Tab-separated table of N, CA and C in Angstrom:
chain	number	residue	atom	x	y	z
A	1	MET	N	2.209	16.935	2.842
A	1	MET	CA	1.412	15.875	3.431
A	1	MET	C	2.321	15.083	4.380
A	2	ARG	N	1.796	14.757	5.539
A	2	ARG	CA	2.549	13.994	6.536
A	2	ARG	C	2.085	12.543	6.527
A	3	ILE	N	3.050	11.638	6.569
A	3	ILE	CA	2.779	10.208	6.662
A	3	ILE	C	3.246	9.729	8.022
A	4	LEU	N	2.344	9.142	8.779
A	4	LEU	CA	2.683	8.508	10.047
A	4	LEU	C	2.774	7.018	9.786
A	5	PHE	N	3.930	6.433	10.079
A	5	PHE	CA	4.195	5.044	9.706
A	5	PHE	C	4.399	4.172	10.936
A	6	ALA	N	3.776	2.998	10.912
A	6	ALA	CA	3.954	2.007	11.975
A	6	ALA	C	4.601	0.759	11.385
A	7	PRO	N	5.675	0.283	12.016
A	7	PRO	CA	6.324	-0.927	11.528
A	7	PRO	C	5.523	-2.164	11.886
A	8	GLY	N	6.039	-3.315	11.471
A	8	GLY	CA	5.388	-4.582	11.783
A	8	GLY	C	5.523	-4.953	13.253
A	9	TRP	N	4.991	-6.109	13.580
A	9	TRP	CA	4.970	-6.611	14.949
A	9	TRP	C	6.367	-6.522	15.560
A	10	ARG	N	6.481	-5.836	16.660
A	10	ARG	CA	7.737	-5.649	17.393
A	10	ARG	C	8.845	-5.065	16.521
A	11	GLY	N	8.442	-4.300	15.501
A	11	GLY	CA	9.430	-3.739	14.588
A	11	GLY	C	10.242	-2.613	15.169
A	12	GLY	N	9.625	-1.706	15.887
A	12	GLY	CA	10.332	-0.592	16.478
A	12	GLY	C	10.756	0.453	15.470
A	13	ALA	N	11.257	1.555	15.996
A	13	ALA	CA	11.633	2.700	15.164
A	13	ALA	C	12.776	2.359	14.211
A	14	GLU	N	13.698	1.505	14.635
A	14	GLU	CA	14.830	1.147	13.784
A	14	GLU	C	14.375	0.454	12.499
A	15	ARG	N	13.402	-0.424	12.601
A	15	ARG	CA	12.884	-1.105	11.406
A	15	ARG	C	12.055	-0.178	10.528
A	16	ALA	N	11.523	0.864	11.110
A	16	ALA	CA	10.712	1.809	10.334
A	16	ALA	C	11.575	2.804	9.570
A	17	ARG	N	12.809	2.972	9.984
A	17	ARG	CA	13.650	4.008	9.386
A	17	ARG	C	13.761	3.912	7.863
A	18	PRO	N	13.991	2.739	7.244
A	18	PRO	CA	14.072	2.703	5.774
A	18	PRO	C	12.799	3.201	5.093
A	19	TRP	N	11.654	2.889	5.681
A	19	TRP	CA	10.379	3.356	5.121
A	19	TRP	C	10.276	4.870	5.232
A	20	VAL	N	10.568	5.403	6.410
A	20	VAL	CA	10.476	6.845	6.641
A	20	VAL	C	11.439	7.591	5.717
A	21	GLU	N	12.649	7.067	5.572
A	21	GLU	CA	13.620	7.703	4.683
A	21	GLU	C	13.150	7.666	3.229
A	22	ALA	N	12.562	6.552	2.801
A	22	ALA	CA	12.053	6.450	1.427
A	22	ALA	C	10.915	7.435	1.184
A	23	PHE	N	10.012	7.562	2.138
A	23	PHE	CA	8.936	8.550	2.000
A	23	PHE	C	9.527	9.955	1.913
A	24	GLY	N	10.542	10.224	2.718
A	24	GLY	CA	11.197	11.532	2.685
A	24	GLY	C	11.837	11.828	1.342
A	25	ARG	N	12.523	10.830	0.769
A	25	ARG	CA	13.131	11.018	-0.557
A	25	ARG	C	12.075	11.279	-1.626
A	26	ALA	N	10.881	10.751	-1.412
A	26	ALA	CA	9.783	10.963	-2.368
A	26	ALA	C	9.089	12.305	-2.147
A	27	GLY	N	9.547	13.076	-1.159
A	27	GLY	CA	9.005	14.411	-0.945
A	27	GLY	C	7.954	14.527	0.137
A	28	PHE	N	7.769	13.468	0.916
A	28	PHE	CA	6.769	13.499	1.981
A	28	PHE	C	7.423	13.741	3.331
A	29	GLU	N	6.721	14.430	4.198
A	29	GLU	CA	7.119	14.520	5.599
A	29	GLU	C	6.654	13.216	6.239
A	30	ALA	N	7.560	12.492	6.851
A	30	ALA	CA	7.195	11.186	7.405
A	30	ALA	C	7.835	10.996	8.771
A	31	GLU	N	7.134	10.269	9.608
A	31	GLU	CA	7.690	9.913	10.909
A	31	GLU	C	7.179	8.543	11.323
A	32	ALA	N	8.005	7.870	12.104
A	32	ALA	CA	7.635	6.539	12.607
A	32	ALA	C	6.962	6.689	13.960
A	33	LEU	N	5.994	5.861	14.186
A	33	LEU	CA	5.350	5.788	15.496
A	33	LEU	C	5.744	4.474	16.146
A	34	VAL	N	6.130	4.537	17.390
A	34	VAL	CA	6.399	3.332	18.160
A	34	VAL	C	5.152	3.083	18.991
A	35	LEU	N	4.513	1.968	18.726
A	35	LEU	CA	3.205	1.676	19.312
A	35	LEU	C	3.263	0.434	20.185
A	36	PRO	N	2.295	0.298	21.103
A	36	PRO	CA	2.228	-0.934	21.890
A	36	PRO	C	1.919	-2.131	20.986
A	37	PHE	N	2.200	-3.326	21.493
A	37	PHE	CA	2.025	-4.538	20.699
A	37	PHE	C	0.648	-5.149	20.847
A	38	ALA	N	-0.342	-4.327	21.026
A	38	ALA	CA	-1.737	-4.759	21.080
A	38	ALA	C	-2.515	-3.845	20.140
A	39	ALA	N	-3.313	-4.425	19.262
A	39	ALA	CA	-3.938	-3.669	18.173
A	39	ALA	C	-4.817	-2.518	18.649
A	40	GLU	N	-5.714	-2.754	19.582
A	40	GLU	CA	-6.649	-1.699	19.974
A	40	GLU	C	-5.957	-0.506	20.647
A	41	PRO	N	-5.083	-0.714	21.639
A	41	PRO	CA	-4.379	0.440	22.202
A	41	PRO	C	-3.497	1.146	21.180
A	42	ALA	N	-2.866	0.374	20.298
A	42	ALA	CA	-2.025	0.981	19.266
A	42	ALA	C	-2.856	1.821	18.308
A	43	ALA	N	-4.026	1.324	17.916
A	43	ALA	CA	-4.905	2.081	17.009
A	43	ALA	C	-5.363	3.375	17.654
A	44	ALA	N	-5.664	3.340	18.931
A	44	ALA	CA	-6.096	4.551	19.629
A	44	ALA	C	-4.982	5.604	19.628
A	45	LEU	N	-3.753	5.187	19.889
A	45	LEU	CA	-2.623	6.127	19.869
A	45	LEU	C	-2.358	6.650	18.463
A	46	PHE	N	-2.460	5.771	17.477
A	46	PHE	CA	-2.266	6.158	16.078
A	46	PHE	C	-3.309	7.206	15.691
A	47	ALA	N	-4.567	6.948	16.011
A	47	ALA	CA	-5.649	7.876	15.671
A	47	ALA	C	-5.471	9.211	16.384
A	48	GLU	N	-4.993	9.175	17.616
A	48	GLU	CA	-4.770	10.403	18.379
A	48	GLU	C	-3.644	11.242	17.772
A	49	ALA	N	-2.618	10.594	17.238
A	49	ALA	CA	-1.470	11.301	16.668
A	49	ALA	C	-1.764	11.891	15.293
A	50	ALA	N	-2.730	11.325	14.581
A	50	ALA	CA	-3.005	11.723	13.195
A	50	ALA	C	-4.116	12.762	13.120
A	51	GLY	N	-3.974	13.642	12.147
A	51	GLY	CA	-5.004	14.629	11.879
A	51	GLY	C	-5.660	14.375	10.536
A	52	PRO	N	-6.687	15.148	10.193
A	52	PRO	CA	-7.434	14.891	8.962
A	52	PRO	C	-6.618	15.058	7.677
A	53	ALA	N	-5.511	15.780	7.715
A	53	ALA	CA	-4.678	15.946	6.521
A	53	ALA	C	-3.585	14.892	6.429
A	54	ASP	N	-3.491	14.002	7.421
A	54	ASP	CA	-2.418	13.010	7.480
A	54	ASP	C	-2.788	11.705	6.794
A	55	VAL	N	-1.731	10.983	6.411
A	55	VAL	CA	-1.847	9.624	5.906
A	55	VAL	C	-1.282	8.713	6.985
A	56	VAL	N	-1.993	7.665	7.320
A	56	VAL	CA	-1.458	6.653	8.220
A	56	VAL	C	-1.038	5.468	7.367
A	57	ALA	N	0.096	4.894	7.701
A	57	ALA	CA	0.629	3.791	6.905
A	57	ALA	C	1.313	2.802	7.829
A	58	GLY	N	1.408	1.573	7.357
A	58	GLY	CA	2.104	0.571	8.145
A	58	GLY	C	2.310	-0.691	7.348
A	59	VAL	N	3.218	-1.506	7.854
A	59	VAL	CA	3.507	-2.792	7.243
A	59	VAL	C	3.107	-3.898	8.220
A	60	SER	N	2.436	-4.910	7.716
A	60	SER	CA	1.996	-6.057	8.502
A	60	SER	C	1.136	-5.588	9.679
A	61	PHE	N	1.562	-5.845	10.907
A	61	PHE	CA	0.798	-5.406	12.079
A	61	PHE	C	0.558	-3.893	12.036
A	62	GLY	N	1.544	-3.131	11.573
A	62	GLY	CA	1.382	-1.685	11.454
A	62	GLY	C	0.285	-1.306	10.475
A	63	GLY	N	0.124	-2.104	9.410
A	63	GLY	CA	-0.967	-1.879	8.463
A	63	GLY	C	-2.321	-2.139	9.102
A	64	ARG	N	-2.384	-3.191	9.900
A	64	ARG	CA	-3.626	-3.492	10.625
A	64	ARG	C	-3.999	-2.337	11.537
A	65	VAL	N	-3.012	-1.836	12.265
A	65	VAL	CA	-3.248	-0.726	13.179
A	65	VAL	C	-3.634	0.540	12.405
A	66	ALA	N	-2.994	0.771	11.255
A	66	ALA	CA	-3.350	1.928	10.428
A	66	ALA	C	-4.803	1.843	9.981
A	67	SER	N	-5.252	0.644	9.605
A	67	SER	CA	-6.647	0.494	9.164
A	67	SER	C	-7.615	0.742	10.320
A	68	LEU	N	-7.259	0.282	11.504
A	68	LEU	CA	-8.118	0.530	12.674
A	68	LEU	C	-8.154	2.014	13.019
A	69	ALA	N	-7.017	2.686	12.912
A	69	ALA	CA	-6.973	4.130	13.179
A	69	ALA	C	-7.836	4.889	12.175
A	70	ALA	N	-7.766	4.469	10.900
A	70	ALA	CA	-8.565	5.130	9.857
A	70	ALA	C	-10.060	4.940	10.091
A	71	ALA	N	-10.435	3.842	10.716
A	71	ALA	CA	-11.849	3.610	11.012
A	71	ALA	C	-12.329	4.475	12.167
A	72	ARG	N	-11.412	4.996	12.974
A	72	ARG	CA	-11.767	5.775	14.164
A	72	ARG	C	-11.816	7.278	13.931
A	73	THR	N	-11.055	7.770	12.959
A	73	THR	CA	-10.900	9.216	12.808
A	73	THR	C	-10.786	9.589	11.335
A	74	PRO	N	-11.260	10.762	10.947
A	74	PRO	CA	-11.107	11.193	9.548
A	74	PRO	C	-9.632	11.413	9.217
A	75	LEU	N	-9.182	10.811	8.136
A	75	LEU	CA	-7.802	10.922	7.678
A	75	LEU	C	-7.780	11.121	6.174
A	76	ARG	N	-6.641	11.571	5.678
A	76	ARG	CA	-6.509	11.719	4.226
A	76	ARG	C	-6.497	10.358	3.540
A	77	ALA	N	-5.762	9.407	4.119
A	77	ALA	CA	-5.688	8.063	3.535
A	77	ALA	C	-5.054	7.099	4.524
A	78	ALA	N	-5.235	5.829	4.250
A	78	ALA	CA	-4.538	4.758	4.969
A	78	ALA	C	-3.862	3.885	3.924
A	79	VAL	N	-2.586	3.586	4.147
A	79	VAL	CA	-1.813	2.748	3.236
A	79	VAL	C	-1.307	1.561	4.034
A	80	CYS	N	-1.660	0.375	3.587
A	80	CYS	CA	-1.326	-0.837	4.330
A	80	CYS	C	-0.467	-1.748	3.461
A	81	PHE	N	0.786	-1.949	3.853
A	81	PHE	CA	1.708	-2.832	3.149
A	81	PHE	C	1.714	-4.187	3.849
A	82	ALA	N	1.637	-5.265	3.075
A	82	ALA	CA	1.675	-6.623	3.619
A	82	ALA	C	0.674	-6.764	4.771
A	83	TYR	N	-0.501	-6.239	4.544
A	83	TYR	CA	-1.570	-6.230	5.550
A	83	TYR	C	-2.170	-7.619	5.687
A	84	PRO	N	-2.262	-8.140	6.908
A	84	PRO	CA	-2.866	-9.468	7.088
A	84	PRO	C	-4.380	-9.414	6.875
A	85	LEU	N	-4.834	-9.917	5.751
A	85	LEU	CA	-6.245	-9.815	5.387
A	85	LEU	C	-7.117	-10.926	5.951
A	86	ARG	N	-6.505	-11.990	6.399
A	86	ARG	CA	-7.323	-13.101	6.867
A	86	ARG	C	-6.778	-13.630	8.182
A	87	ASN	N	-7.599	-14.381	8.854
A	87	ASN	CA	-7.205	-15.040	10.080
A	87	ASN	C	-6.120	-16.051	9.750
A	88	GLN	N	-5.016	-16.002	10.457
A	88	GLN	CA	-3.895	-16.885	10.160
A	88	GLN	C	-4.239	-18.363	10.362
A	89	GLY	N	-5.291	-18.655	11.103
A	89	GLY	CA	-5.682	-20.034	11.334
A	89	GLY	C	-6.535	-20.622	10.230
A	90	LEU	N	-6.918	-19.844	9.239
A	90	LEU	CA	-7.778	-20.332	8.157
A	90	LEU	C	-7.027	-20.384	6.850
A	91	SER	N	-7.328	-21.331	6.039
A	91	SER	CA	-6.780	-21.341	4.683
A	91	SER	C	-7.751	-20.571	3.790
A	92	LEU	N	-7.309	-20.214	2.611
A	92	LEU	CA	-8.173	-19.487	1.691
A	92	LEU	C	-9.368	-20.352	1.265
A	93	ILE	N	-9.225	-21.655	1.311
A	93	ILE	CA	-10.318	-22.545	0.933
A	93	ILE	C	-11.521	-22.360	1.863
A	94	HIS	N	-11.261	-22.049	3.126
A	94	HIS	CA	-12.322	-21.919	4.116
A	94	HIS	C	-12.941	-20.529	4.186
A	95	ILE	N	-12.406	-19.604	3.413
A	95	ILE	CA	-12.939	-18.231	3.468
A	95	ILE	C	-14.045	-18.060	2.446
C-alpha cells in the first residue's frame, strides 16, 4: 500500500521526511508531496497523484488537503493528523 503524505502549511519535503521514514519503517511505501500553499489547487494535485489503492495523509494543512483530495477521487483511505476541524476565528462555544 502506498501512502502519499502532505506536510503542514509551508512544511515542504524536509518536514515530511520523518513521517515518510516512519511509514517506511512500518512497512508502507510512502512519499511526500510538495504542494502549493492554496487548498483547492493542492487538493487537485493530490487527487491527481493518488490512485484508488493509495492512502492520502497529511498533518495540519496537509490533512485538510488530504480530506479534499479524498472527496474528489476514490481512494483507499485518508488519514488526517492535527486536522483543523473548525474555523480558527470561532471558539468551540460558538459551534
